[in-house]
Amino acid sequence: MKNIPKGFTIIEVMIAAAVSTIIMFGAFTILRVSNSQLEVIHARMTLQEGPREALFKMAQEIRQTAWHKIDTLALADAAGVERAATINFVVPVPAPDAASLVDANFTPKWAHNIRYQLDTTTRQIIRISTDLTTNGQKQAILANEITSLEFSRKTSTPGLITIKASAQRVLPDGRTVPNEPIQMSVQAEARNP
């Protein structure tokens, strides 16, 4: 009878270990890359939500004011367009009682001064509301990850405000998503007299 060795030789074990290590390293690399890509995709999907809601909210409030209650944005350029990074305007009393909306001369009662601006250090759109009767102020953050904010209007149509915002997220590892900021815009027309 021949003596048949049982088990694996040391060389076979080392080859199996090397192959297993290469396979495991490849699998972990694929998982790491796919996790990174998933993070980028998720950031892109959620990046537009906040700024879109903020633009909608700003447009909604601008529609409540009168065109002459919007402060001059800036000196008009050669094309007759005023541009600024902030906007100030006054909104009327938000009361359901029709008698409290106008004074004895049927002029609307203006209740709150609203200011929208971009805080460049925190990259947030800030809403500051000042109650005109008590001078109390309230501040709210409308959106994050904002790289630019611009309000503009033509001098020929002073009640039509265009709001433009750009958004871009910086991931913890320093990558920016997307590479170029997302541009969003909305127009709002001041409707009150």
Coordinates of C-alpha atoms in Angstrom, one line a residue:
M1 CA 0.0 0.0 0.0
K2 CA 1.0 3.5 -0.8
N3 CA 1.2 6.1 1.9
I4 CA -1.1 9.0 0.7
P5 CA -0.5 12.3 2.6
K6 CA -3.6 13.8 4.2
G7 CA -4.3 17.6 4.5
F8 CA -2.7 20.6 2.7
T9 CA 0.9 21.5 2.4
I10 CA 2.1 24.9 3.7
I11 CA 2.4 26.2 0.2
E12 CA -1.2 25.3 -0.7
V13 CA -2.4 27.1 2.5
M14 CA -0.4 30.2 1.7
I15 CA -1.7 30.3 -1.9
A16 CA -5.3 29.9 -0.6
A17 CA -4.7 32.7 2.0
A18 CA -3.3 35.0 -0.6
V19 CA -6.2 34.4 -3.0
S20 CA -8.7 34.9 -0.2
T21 CA -7.0 38.1 0.8
I22 CA -7.1 39.5 -2.7
I23 CA -10.8 38.6 -3.1
M24 CA -11.7 40.2 0.3
F25 CA -9.7 43.3 -0.6
G26 CA -11.5 43.6 -3.9
A27 CA -14.9 43.1 -2.2
F28 CA -14.2 45.8 0.4
T29 CA -12.9 48.2 -2.3
I30 CA -16.1 47.7 -4.3
L31 CA -18.2 48.3 -1.1
R32 CA -16.3 51.4 -0.2
V33 CA -16.6 52.8 -3.7
S34 CA -20.3 52.0 -4.0
N35 CA -20.9 53.5 -0.6
S36 CA -19.1 56.7 -1.7
Q37 CA -21.2 56.8 -4.9
L38 CA -24.4 56.3 -2.8
E39 CA -23.5 59.2 -0.6
V40 CA -23.0 61.4 -3.7
I41 CA -26.3 60.3 -5.2
H42 CA -28.1 60.9 -1.9
A43 CA -26.5 64.4 -1.6
R44 CA -27.6 65.3 -5.1
M45 CA -31.2 64.2 -4.5
T46 CA -31.6 66.0 -1.2
L47 CA -29.7 69.1 -2.2
Q48 CA -32.6 70.7 -4.2
E49 CA -35.3 70.2 -1.6
G50 CA -34.3 72.9 0.9
P51 CA -33.5 75.7 -1.7
R52 CA -36.7 74.8 -3.7
E53 CA -38.9 75.2 -0.6
A54 CA -37.1 78.4 0.4
L55 CA -37.7 79.9 -3.1
F56 CA -41.3 79.0 -2.9
K57 CA -41.7 80.6 0.6
M58 CA -39.9 83.8 -0.5
A59 CA -42.1 84.0 -3.7
Q60 CA -45.2 83.4 -1.7
E61 CA -44.4 86.3 0.7
I62 CA -43.4 88.7 -2.1
R63 CA -46.8 88.1 -3.6
Q64 CA -48.4 89.5 -0.5
T65 CA -46.8 92.9 -0.7
A66 CA -47.2 95.8 -3.0
W67 CA -44.5 96.7 -5.6
H68 CA -43.9 100.1 -3.9
K69 CA -43.4 98.4 -0.5
I70 CA -40.3 96.6 -1.9
D71 CA -37.1 98.6 -1.1
T72 CA -35.0 99.5 -4.1
L73 CA -32.7 96.6 -4.7
A74 CA -29.8 98.6 -6.1
L75 CA -29.0 101.1 -8.8
A76 CA -30.3 99.9 -12.1
D77 CA -27.7 98.8 -14.7
A78 CA -27.6 99.8 -18.3
A79 CA -30.4 97.3 -19.1
G80 CA -32.6 98.8 -16.4
V81 CA -32.3 95.8 -14.0
E82 CA -31.8 96.2 -10.3
R83 CA -29.9 93.4 -8.6
A84 CA -29.1 92.7 -4.9
A85 CA -28.2 89.9 -2.5
T86 CA -30.9 91.0 0.0
I87 CA -34.5 92.2 -0.3
N88 CA -36.6 94.2 2.2
F89 CA -40.4 94.6 1.9
V90 CA -43.5 95.0 4.1
V91 CA -46.4 92.6 4.3
P92 CA -49.9 93.4 5.4
V93 CA -51.6 92.2 8.6
P94 CA -52.2 88.5 8.4
A95 CA -55.7 88.6 10.0
P96 CA -58.8 86.8 8.8
D97 CA -61.0 89.8 9.9
A98 CA -61.5 92.0 6.8
A99 CA -62.0 95.1 9.1
S100 CA -58.4 94.8 10.5
L101 CA -56.8 94.7 7.0
V102 CA -57.4 98.3 6.1
D103 CA -57.5 101.6 8.0
A104 CA -60.3 104.3 7.9
N105 CA -59.0 105.5 4.5
F106 CA -59.1 101.9 3.1
T107 CA -55.3 101.8 3.0
P108 CA -53.8 98.4 3.8
K109 CA -52.3 98.1 7.3
W110 CA -48.7 96.9 7.0
A111 CA -47.6 94.7 9.8
H112 CA -44.2 93.1 9.2
N113 CA -41.0 94.1 7.6
I114 CA -39.4 91.1 5.9
R115 CA -35.8 90.8 5.0
Y116 CA -34.2 87.9 3.1
Q117 CA -30.4 87.6 2.9
L118 CA -27.7 85.0 2.5
D119 CA -25.3 84.4 5.4
T120 CA -22.1 83.6 3.5
T121 CA -20.3 82.2 6.5
T122 CA -23.0 79.5 7.2
R123 CA -24.3 79.3 3.6
Q124 CA -27.9 79.8 4.8
I125 CA -30.8 81.8 3.6
I126 CA -32.0 83.9 6.6
R127 CA -35.5 85.4 7.0
I128 CA -35.7 88.3 9.4
S129 CA -39.2 89.5 10.3
T130 CA -39.7 92.7 12.3
D131 CA -43.1 93.4 13.7
L132 CA -43.8 97.1 12.9
T133 CA -46.0 97.6 16.0
T134 CA -43.8 96.1 18.6
N135 CA -40.4 96.2 16.8
G136 CA -39.9 92.5 17.9
Q137 CA -37.7 90.5 15.6
K138 CA -37.8 86.8 14.6
Q139 CA -35.2 85.1 12.6
A140 CA -35.5 81.8 10.7
I141 CA -33.2 79.7 8.5
L142 CA -35.0 78.8 5.2
A143 CA -32.3 76.8 3.4
N144 CA -28.7 75.5 3.8
E145 CA -25.9 74.8 1.4
I146 CA -26.6 78.0 -0.6
T147 CA -23.6 79.4 -2.5
S148 CA -25.4 82.5 -4.0
L149 CA -28.7 84.4 -3.7
E150 CA -29.8 87.2 -6.0
F151 CA -33.0 89.3 -6.2
S152 CA -33.6 91.3 -9.4
R153 CA -36.3 93.3 -11.1
K154 CA -36.6 95.5 -14.2
T155 CA -37.4 99.1 -13.6
S156 CA -40.1 98.8 -16.3
T157 CA -41.9 96.0 -14.2
P158 CA -41.0 96.9 -10.5
G159 CA -43.5 94.4 -9.1
L160 CA -42.0 91.3 -10.8
I161 CA -39.1 90.0 -8.7
T162 CA -36.8 87.2 -9.9
I163 CA -35.1 85.2 -7.2
K164 CA -32.1 83.1 -8.2
A165 CA -30.2 80.8 -5.8
S166 CA -27.3 78.4 -6.3
A167 CA -26.7 75.3 -4.1
Q168 CA -23.8 73.0 -3.6
R169 CA -23.0 70.6 -0.8
V170 CA -19.5 69.9 0.6
L171 CA -19.1 66.4 1.8
P172 CA -17.1 65.5 5.0
D173 CA -14.2 64.3 2.8
G174 CA -14.0 67.7 1.0
R175 CA -15.7 66.7 -2.2
T176 CA -18.4 69.1 -3.6
V177 CA -21.7 67.8 -4.9
P178 CA -22.3 68.6 -7.7
N179 CA -19.1 69.9 -9.2
E180 CA -20.9 73.1 -10.4
P181 CA -23.6 74.6 -8.1
I182 CA -27.2 73.8 -9.0
Q183 CA -29.0 77.0 -10.3
M184 CA -32.7 77.6 -9.3
S185 CA -34.9 80.5 -10.0
V186 CA -38.5 81.7 -9.5
Q187 CA -40.5 84.8 -10.2
A188 CA -43.0 86.5 -8.0
E189 CA -45.2 89.4 -8.7
A190 CA -46.2 91.8 -5.9
R191 CA -50.0 91.8 -5.9
N192 CA -51.3 94.0 -3.1
P193 CA -52.2 97.6 -3.8

